[in-house]
Short mmCIF file of C-alpha atoms and ligand atoms in Angstrom, two decimals:
data_model
loop_
_atom_site.label_atom_id
_atom_site.label_comp_id
_atom_site.label_asym_id
_atom_site.label_seq_id
_atom_site.Cartn_x
_atom_site.Cartn_y
_atom_site.Cartn_z
CA MET A 1 66.55 158.51 217.48
CA GLY A 2 67.38 161.53 214.79
CA ARG A 3 63.97 161.40 212.87
CA ARG A 4 60.43 164.03 214.01
CA LEU A 5 57.99 160.82 213.86
CA ASN A 6 54.27 161.87 213.43
CA ILE A 7 53.29 159.54 216.17
CA VAL A 8 49.78 159.24 217.83
CA VAL A 9 49.71 159.52 221.64
CA GLY A 10 45.59 157.67 222.03
CA VAL A 11 44.51 158.38 225.89
CA THR A 12 41.81 155.68 227.14
CA GLY A 13 39.03 156.61 229.66
CA GLY A 14 41.42 155.17 233.59
CA ILE A 15 43.33 157.96 236.20
CA ALA A 16 46.29 156.86 234.72
CA ALA A 17 45.13 159.77 232.44
CA TYR A 18 46.29 162.82 234.02
CA LYS A 19 49.96 160.11 233.37
CA ALA A 20 49.73 160.30 229.46
CA VAL A 21 50.09 164.02 229.91
CA ASN A 22 54.32 163.16 230.66
CA VAL A 23 54.06 160.73 228.29
CA ILE A 24 52.63 162.93 225.19
CA ARG A 25 55.67 165.79 227.04
CA GLY A 26 58.81 163.43 226.83
CA LEU A 27 57.53 162.74 222.79
CA VAL A 28 56.84 166.83 221.41
CA LEU A 29 60.60 167.59 224.14
CA ALA A 30 62.07 164.22 221.96
CA GLY A 31 60.95 166.37 219.39
CA HIS A 32 58.11 164.37 217.62
CA ASP A 33 55.28 165.89 216.34
CA VAL A 34 52.30 164.35 218.42
CA HIS A 35 48.95 164.07 218.19
CA VAL A 36 46.19 162.71 220.67
CA VAL A 37 43.68 161.22 220.23
CA ALA A 38 41.52 160.86 223.19
CA THR A 39 38.68 158.80 224.10
CA ASP A 40 35.46 160.41 225.31
CA ALA A 41 35.79 158.02 229.07
CA ALA A 42 39.75 160.24 228.31
CA LEU A 43 38.60 163.31 228.65
CA ARG A 44 36.36 163.14 231.72
CA PHE A 45 39.82 162.32 233.47
CA VAL A 46 41.86 165.30 231.75
CA GLY A 47 40.98 168.16 230.08
CA THR A 48 41.52 168.90 226.32
CA PRO A 49 43.20 172.79 227.46
CA THR A 50 45.94 169.96 229.08
CA LEU A 51 46.43 168.16 225.73
CA GLU A 52 46.93 171.07 223.68
CA ALA A 53 48.50 172.84 225.30
CA ILE A 54 50.74 169.69 226.29
CA SER A 55 51.00 167.96 222.45
CA ARG A 56 51.31 171.26 220.59
CA ASN A 57 48.60 169.95 218.04
CA THR A 58 44.32 170.10 217.97
CA VAL A 59 43.39 167.08 220.29
CA HIS A 60 40.69 164.62 218.68
CA THR A 61 37.84 162.91 220.03
CA SER A 62 35.36 162.44 217.96
CA LEU A 63 34.28 160.19 214.77
CA TYR A 64 32.20 163.46 213.30
CA GLU A 65 35.05 165.84 212.76
CA GLY A 66 37.18 167.02 210.09
CA VAL A 67 34.90 164.29 207.75
CA ALA A 68 35.54 166.51 205.31
CA GLU A 69 39.41 164.61 205.13
CA VAL A 70 38.58 161.71 205.97
CA ARG A 71 39.23 162.05 209.34
CA HIS A 72 39.00 158.84 210.91
CA VAL A 73 41.32 156.95 208.85
CA ALA A 74 44.26 159.74 208.02
CA ILE A 75 45.33 160.46 211.61
CA GLY A 76 46.20 156.64 211.17
CA GLN A 77 47.81 156.79 207.74
CA ALA A 78 49.73 159.31 208.31
CA ALA A 79 51.19 157.70 211.88
CA ASP A 80 54.91 155.93 211.96
CA LEU A 81 53.45 155.18 215.78
CA ILE A 82 50.14 154.58 217.62
CA VAL A 83 51.20 154.57 221.76
CA ILE A 84 47.91 154.05 223.18
CA ALA A 85 48.89 155.63 227.16
CA PRO A 86 46.62 154.46 229.32
CA ALA A 87 45.21 151.69 227.64
CA THR A 88 41.51 149.88 229.96
CA ALA A 89 41.02 146.80 229.93
CA ASN A 90 37.67 147.97 228.20
CA THR A 91 39.68 149.86 225.04
CA ILE A 92 42.19 147.02 225.28
CA ALA A 93 38.77 144.66 224.61
CA LYS A 94 37.63 146.80 221.42
CA LEU A 95 41.01 146.77 220.62
CA ALA A 96 41.41 142.48 220.83
CA ALA A 97 38.41 142.33 218.29
CA GLY A 98 39.18 144.82 216.32
CA LEU A 99 36.24 147.25 216.79
CA ALA A 100 35.89 150.72 215.94
CA ASP A 101 32.66 152.72 216.86
CA ASP A 102 36.05 155.35 218.18
CA LEU A 103 38.15 157.52 216.16
CA LEU A 104 41.37 155.31 217.92
CA GLY A 105 39.33 152.53 216.63
CA ASN A 106 39.08 153.93 213.72
CA THR A 107 42.53 155.07 213.76
CA VAL A 108 44.31 152.25 214.74
CA LEU A 109 42.53 149.55 211.61
CA ALA A 110 43.05 152.37 209.44
CA SER A 111 47.05 152.14 210.61
CA ARG A 112 49.96 149.73 209.39
CA ALA A 113 51.78 151.36 211.91
CA PRO A 114 53.67 149.97 214.78
CA VAL A 115 51.18 149.64 218.31
CA VAL A 116 52.22 150.52 221.69
CA ILE A 117 50.10 149.70 224.88
CA ALA A 118 50.97 151.04 227.87
CA PRO A 119 47.66 149.76 230.42
CA ALA A 120 46.22 150.32 233.31
CA MET A 121 43.96 148.78 236.11
CA HIS A 122 42.66 147.26 238.50
CA THR A 123 44.93 143.56 239.16
CA GLU A 124 41.24 141.95 239.15
CA MET A 125 40.61 142.67 235.42
CA TRP A 126 44.40 142.57 234.45
CA GLN A 127 44.48 138.90 235.69
CA HIS A 128 40.83 138.54 234.50
CA PRO A 129 40.67 135.24 231.57
CA ALA A 130 39.49 137.90 229.16
CA THR A 131 41.98 140.32 229.43
CA VAL A 132 44.94 137.83 229.45
CA ASN A 133 43.54 136.59 226.51
CA ASN A 134 43.10 139.45 224.67
CA ILE A 135 46.35 140.44 225.74
CA ALA A 136 48.01 137.61 224.22
CA VAL A 137 45.32 138.34 220.91
CA LEU A 138 47.43 142.18 220.47
CA VAL A 139 50.60 140.45 221.34
CA SER A 140 50.28 138.03 218.56
CA ARG A 141 49.42 140.78 216.35
CA GLY A 142 52.84 142.98 216.99
CA VAL A 143 50.97 145.02 219.65
CA THR A 144 54.09 145.87 222.09
CA VAL A 145 52.92 145.99 226.07
CA VAL A 146 54.86 148.02 227.94
CA GLY A 147 53.59 147.30 231.39
CA PRO A 148 51.72 147.16 233.54
CA ALA A 149 54.01 147.75 236.30
CA VAL A 150 53.78 145.90 240.44
CA GLY A 151 52.24 148.99 242.42
CA GLN A 152 49.80 151.47 244.26
CA LEU A 153 46.45 151.71 242.45
CA THR A 154 43.58 153.82 242.35
CA GLY A 155 42.19 153.50 246.32
CA THR A 156 43.81 151.30 249.02
CA ASP A 157 44.79 148.38 247.28
CA SER A 158 47.53 147.67 245.28
CA GLY A 159 49.15 145.24 243.06
CA PRO A 160 50.09 144.41 238.75
CA GLY A 161 47.93 146.78 236.55
CA ARG A 162 49.95 149.86 237.66
CA LEU A 163 50.30 151.81 234.87
CA GLU A 164 54.39 152.19 233.62
CA GLU A 165 56.25 155.11 234.33
CA PRO A 166 56.00 157.81 231.85
CA GLU A 167 59.87 157.56 230.49
CA GLU A 168 59.63 153.51 230.32
CA ILE A 169 55.99 153.94 227.76
CA ILE A 170 58.70 156.24 226.06
CA ARG A 171 61.68 154.13 226.09
CA ALA A 172 60.18 151.30 225.16
CA ALA A 173 57.64 152.81 222.43
CA LEU A 174 60.88 154.46 220.79
CA ALA A 175 63.26 151.46 221.07
CA VAL A 176 60.42 150.23 219.27
CA LEU A 177 61.33 151.37 216.04
CA GLN A 178 64.66 151.42 216.74
CA PRO A 179 66.77 149.75 213.43
CA LYS A 180 67.67 146.15 215.26
CA ASP A 181 71.44 146.28 214.51
CA LEU A 182 72.78 144.48 217.59
CA ASP A 183 70.57 141.27 216.83
CA GLY A 184 71.60 138.39 217.92
CA ARG A 185 74.84 140.67 219.20
CA ARG A 186 76.27 140.48 222.62
CA ILE A 187 76.92 143.38 224.63
CA LEU A 188 78.62 143.84 227.66
CA ILE A 189 78.53 147.61 230.19
CA THR A 190 79.99 148.68 233.01
CA ALA A 191 79.01 151.50 234.70
CA GLY A 192 78.75 153.68 238.03
CA GLY A 193 81.76 153.98 239.76
CA THR A 194 84.04 151.44 242.00
CA ARG A 195 84.32 152.06 246.21
CA GLU A 196 86.99 151.06 248.06
CA ALA A 197 86.72 150.21 251.95
CA LEU A 198 88.38 151.91 254.42
CA ASP A 199 86.36 149.83 257.41
CA PRO A 200 82.91 148.91 257.78
CA VAL A 201 80.89 152.35 256.82
CA ARG A 202 83.60 154.08 255.17
CA TYR A 203 85.19 154.30 251.18
CA LEU A 204 87.08 155.79 249.31
CA GLY A 205 85.69 156.61 245.60
CA ASN A 206 84.33 158.15 242.99
CA ARG A 207 81.13 161.26 242.18
CA SER A 208 80.47 158.30 238.83
CA SER A 209 76.68 158.11 238.77
CA GLY A 210 76.24 154.90 236.36
CA LYS A 211 73.98 157.56 233.84
CA GLN A 212 75.32 157.58 230.80
CA GLY A 213 76.57 154.15 231.79
CA VAL A 214 72.64 153.22 232.13
CA ALA A 215 72.13 155.71 228.93
CA LEU A 216 74.54 153.33 226.70
CA ALA A 217 72.75 149.42 228.35
CA VAL A 218 69.03 151.46 227.19
CA ALA A 219 70.46 151.96 223.84
CA ALA A 220 72.10 148.84 223.05
CA ALA A 221 68.94 146.65 224.96
CA ALA A 222 66.77 148.77 221.60
CA ARG A 223 68.31 148.10 218.84
CA GLY A 224 68.34 144.64 219.68
CA ALA A 225 70.59 143.69 221.48
CA ASP A 226 71.99 140.99 224.63
CA VAL A 227 73.02 142.85 226.91
CA THR A 228 75.00 141.93 230.81
CA LEU A 229 75.16 145.64 233.02
CA ILE A 230 77.96 144.84 235.36
CA ALA A 231 76.99 147.99 238.10
CA ALA A 232 78.49 149.83 240.89
CA ASN A 233 76.87 151.83 242.90
CA LEU A 234 74.66 153.31 240.45
CA GLU A 235 72.81 156.84 241.19
CA VAL A 236 69.98 155.76 238.73
CA ALA A 237 68.28 152.43 238.35
CA ALA A 238 68.55 150.30 235.24
CA PRO A 239 65.29 148.62 233.23
CA SER A 240 63.89 145.49 234.60
CA SER A 241 64.08 144.43 230.94
CA ILE A 242 68.43 144.54 231.81
CA ARG A 243 70.43 142.27 232.90
CA VAL A 244 72.58 143.34 236.29
CA VAL A 245 74.84 142.02 238.29
CA PRO A 246 75.85 144.19 240.96
CA VAL A 247 80.12 145.00 242.13
CA ILE A 248 81.34 147.44 244.94
CA SER A 249 85.14 147.21 244.41
CA THR A 250 86.92 147.24 241.76
CA LEU A 251 88.00 143.75 242.06
CA GLU A 252 84.50 142.68 242.42
CA LEU A 253 84.38 145.12 238.69
CA ALA A 254 87.21 142.48 238.02
CA ALA A 255 85.87 139.31 238.45
CA ALA A 256 82.85 139.69 237.10
CA VAL A 257 84.30 141.41 234.05
CA GLN A 258 85.82 138.21 233.38
CA ASP A 259 83.72 135.77 234.44
CA ALA A 260 81.46 138.33 231.03
CA ALA A 261 83.59 139.07 229.14
CA ARG A 262 84.79 135.92 227.47
CA ASP A 263 81.84 135.16 224.76
CA VAL A 264 80.51 139.30 224.11
CA ASP A 265 81.61 140.58 221.16
CA ALA A 266 81.74 143.87 221.88
CA VAL A 267 82.76 144.97 226.61
CA ILE A 268 82.56 148.80 226.15
CA MET A 269 84.09 150.08 230.25
CA ALA A 270 81.90 152.69 231.02
CA VAL A 271 83.29 152.60 235.06
CA ALA A 272 85.13 154.65 236.86
CA VAL A 273 87.35 152.34 237.93
CA ALA A 274 88.79 153.46 242.11
CA ASP A 275 93.00 153.06 241.00
CA TYR A 276 93.83 151.94 244.57
CA ARG A 277 92.63 149.92 247.47
CA PRO A 278 93.50 150.52 251.14
CA GLU A 279 96.00 148.62 252.13
CA PHE A 280 94.34 147.55 254.76
CA VAL A 281 90.19 146.95 255.60
CA ALA A 282 89.49 147.96 259.81
CA ASP A 283 87.25 145.03 260.90
CA GLU A 284 85.57 147.74 263.44
CA LYS A 285 85.45 151.49 263.00
CA LEU A 286 88.51 153.65 263.00
CA LYS A 287 88.52 155.88 265.76
CA LYS A 288 89.65 159.05 265.96
CA GLU A 289 91.15 158.45 269.79
CA ALA A 290 93.15 155.64 267.72
CA VAL A 291 94.18 157.10 264.75
CA GLY A 292 94.69 160.03 265.10
CA ASP A 293 95.10 164.35 264.07
CA ARG A 294 97.34 162.84 261.54
CA VAL A 295 96.12 159.81 259.46
CA MET A 296 98.60 158.72 256.18
CA LEU A 297 96.32 155.82 254.00
CA ALA A 298 98.82 152.84 252.56
CA LEU A 299 96.95 152.27 248.90
CA VAL A 300 98.15 149.68 246.58
CA LYS A 301 97.12 149.94 243.25
CA ASN A 302 94.41 147.75 241.63
CA PRO A 303 94.40 146.22 238.59
CA ASP A 304 94.03 147.46 234.96
CA ILE A 305 90.52 145.98 234.05
CA LEU A 306 90.51 147.41 230.21
CA ALA A 307 94.23 146.88 229.69
CA GLY A 308 94.14 142.49 230.94
CA LEU A 309 90.41 142.83 228.69
CA ALA A 310 92.47 143.74 225.69
CA GLU A 311 94.87 141.94 225.64
CA THR A 312 93.38 138.39 226.40
CA ARG A 313 91.11 139.37 224.29
CA ARG A 314 89.61 136.80 221.89
CA PRO A 315 89.53 137.68 217.64
CA GLY A 316 87.16 139.94 216.58
CA GLN A 317 86.43 140.89 220.08
CA LEU A 318 85.31 145.02 220.37
CA ILE A 319 86.92 146.82 223.88
CA ILE A 320 85.67 150.18 224.08
CA GLY A 321 87.46 152.11 226.75
CA PHE A 322 86.47 155.39 228.43
CA ALA A 323 88.82 158.32 230.11
CA ALA A 324 87.72 161.13 232.04
CA GLU A 325 89.55 164.16 232.09
CA THR A 326 89.75 167.33 233.75
CA GLU A 327 92.05 168.98 230.79
CA PRO A 328 90.54 171.92 229.54
CA ASP A 329 92.56 172.12 226.68
CA ARG A 330 90.80 169.89 223.63
CA ASP A 331 94.23 169.58 222.02
CA ALA A 332 95.18 168.35 225.43
CA MET A 333 92.59 166.64 226.72
CA LEU A 334 93.24 164.95 222.64
CA GLU A 335 96.43 163.92 223.02
CA LEU A 336 96.41 162.79 227.61
CA GLY A 337 93.52 160.26 225.30
CA ARG A 338 96.27 159.30 222.39
CA ALA A 339 98.57 158.05 225.67
CA LYS A 340 95.50 156.81 226.66
CA ILE A 341 94.18 154.56 224.39
CA ALA A 342 98.24 153.37 223.59
CA ARG A 343 98.69 152.55 227.08
CA LYS A 344 95.33 150.53 227.06
CA ASN A 345 95.79 148.90 223.55
CA SER A 346 91.66 149.65 223.86
CA ASP A 347 90.54 149.62 219.74
CA LEU A 348 88.05 152.30 220.58
CA LEU A 349 88.65 155.39 223.95
CA VAL A 350 85.49 157.34 224.65
CA LEU A 351 86.21 160.38 225.88
CA ASN A 352 84.87 162.83 228.14
CA ARG A 353 85.52 166.33 229.97
CA VAL A 354 85.13 165.92 233.56
CA GLY A 355 84.75 168.72 236.96
CA TRP A 356 83.44 169.51 239.46
CA SER A 357 80.04 169.91 237.31
CA GLU A 358 80.90 168.41 234.02
CA GLY A 359 80.79 164.82 233.07
CA PHE A 360 79.63 162.64 236.25
CA GLY A 361 75.82 162.72 237.79
CA THR A 362 74.64 165.43 234.09
CA ASP A 363 72.13 164.11 232.09
CA GLN A 364 74.34 165.87 229.27
CA ASN A 365 77.87 165.07 227.73
CA THR A 366 80.15 166.06 225.09
CA ILE A 367 82.89 163.31 223.78
CA VAL A 368 85.51 162.71 221.10
CA MET A 369 85.75 158.57 219.80
CA ILE A 370 89.35 158.20 219.67
CA ASP A 371 90.92 155.16 217.67
CA SER A 372 93.10 152.83 218.72
CA LEU A 373 95.54 155.11 215.90
CA GLY A 374 94.47 157.69 217.91
CA ALA A 375 92.37 159.31 214.81
CA ILE A 376 89.31 161.06 215.49
CA VAL A 377 86.30 158.79 214.89
CA MET A 378 83.54 160.96 215.76
CA GLU A 379 82.51 163.44 218.60
CA ALA A 380 79.09 164.12 219.58
CA SER A 381 77.16 166.08 221.73
CA GLY A 382 73.83 166.12 223.77
CA SER A 383 71.12 163.68 226.69
CA LYS A 384 73.19 161.36 227.59
CA GLN A 385 71.28 158.67 225.58
CA THR A 386 72.27 160.97 222.79
CA VAL A 387 75.54 160.14 223.26
CA ALA A 388 75.06 157.36 223.86
CA ASP A 389 73.00 155.71 220.57
CA ARG A 390 76.25 157.62 217.94
CA ILE A 391 78.51 155.44 220.05
CA PHE A 392 77.08 152.09 218.90
CA ASP A 393 76.39 154.09 215.89
CA ALA A 394 80.34 153.46 215.67
CA VAL A 395 80.04 150.00 217.40
CA VAL A 396 78.15 148.49 214.99
CA ALA A 397 79.94 149.87 211.82
CA ARG A 398 83.23 148.62 213.14
CA LEU A 399 80.73 145.07 213.90
CA ALA A 400 79.82 144.25 210.90
N1 CTP B 501 90.06 151.50 233.81
C1 CTP B 501 90.41 150.02 233.88
N2 CTP B 501 90.94 149.12 235.04
C2 CTP B 501 91.46 150.83 236.47
C3 CTP B 501 92.14 152.00 235.59
C4 CTP B 501 90.52 152.18 234.51
O1 CTP B 501 89.88 148.29 233.37
N3 CTP B 501 92.57 150.10 236.67
C5 CTP B 501 89.16 151.19 233.07
C6 CTP B 501 88.50 152.89 233.06
O2 CTP B 501 87.18 152.37 233.27
C7 CTP B 501 87.96 152.96 231.99
C8 CTP B 501 89.93 153.78 231.04
O3 CTP B 501 89.59 152.30 232.03
O4 CTP B 501 87.15 152.75 230.49
C9 CTP B 501 89.82 155.18 231.04
O5 CTP B 501 89.84 155.07 233.01
P1 CTP B 501 90.93 156.61 233.39
O6 CTP B 501 90.68 156.30 234.77
O7 CTP B 501 89.99 157.64 232.66
O8 CTP B 501 92.10 156.19 233.59
P2 CTP B 501 93.25 155.99 234.15
O9 CTP B 501 93.90 154.66 233.60
O10 CTP B 501 92.90 156.07 235.80
O11 CTP B 501 94.43 156.96 234.72
P3 CTP B 501 94.71 157.71 234.48
O12 CTP B 501 94.15 158.12 236.18
O13 CTP B 501 96.30 158.38 234.87
O14 CTP B 501 94.24 159.22 234.07
#
């Protein structure tokens, strides 16, 4: 997301108000201008100094401050997006009724910006017909509801009603403003790294965490795509809104890809594939006494899934590979990429450098995308989410 947005974060009075601090912080760190509107009840749970320090802006609470600048409407008019987290049952009822007895109510009514709410309350309150009805009213007006999650509530009970995790609230809120340029498109993404069993307890594998692949799935879903994520041994969770097909080995991956690739518009092979698998897999745990001091492992080559996809692709289907290289020299790395895309015949290849401390497992990435002629299409650097979005800018342009 490139543009700096003016985001109003409404904080209302629930125990979960302390988690709003992380929502505000995440939005500020993502480069946005955040204005907090807190209800009086919210300020019983979290203090103004905290909200001001984290949002880096004055916190607004009263209808009767800033009257000369007509603040009760100015904040809402200037907003690109309104996020209310946590949203209590009381606030949800007031929003549904269109009440304007506090600054937050006025701000929402005075705004044309999309509204995202993250409810938090006890299960009984969330499931009460009054709340169910109020939520239905808000949804019918186009309000986006994030969560609530199911889990431990304040006190000893647990169930639906827990505030959704701050990262998920941020993701869902920013997704509202994303252009839906992949609407109606089906995208298949593979992520993680395959593992090949040696025996019931051991495997050969690689260090791919799946972070870049999950970021790609999140980015595609935010742009309106119907996403399938084939996940090989992920170290990170994919959002619950994404359809995930778990696999472990390369052969399982190959079968899942073949099945899912048939009617998609694009396939992105971000998964790191184990190129070889043990020829024999022991049924029981291998014992040192039986194996001896030196081990020779017989390995057989796995099929090249990407090359197979490119060979059988239907007209118009876009096939995108990833290439993880340890080559330190940029030009030499590009040459390896050019040879690889020629060998595999994909439409695009995303090159990224990996190493002991680079690429795999980190939150940042630097990539170069080349096309089938070897020309550089684009380069991107930053968080894996930013990189994912730049990759889709290029994919959208090609699909059009
Ligand atoms: N890939 C695949 N099937 C394999 C090996 C790789 O589909 N058996 C895909 C990967 O998902 C990735 C691309 O091919 O999108 C390149 O993977 P990479 O490991 O960089 O290339 P390799 O073909 O393994 O070549 P090398 O090991 O020689 O670098």
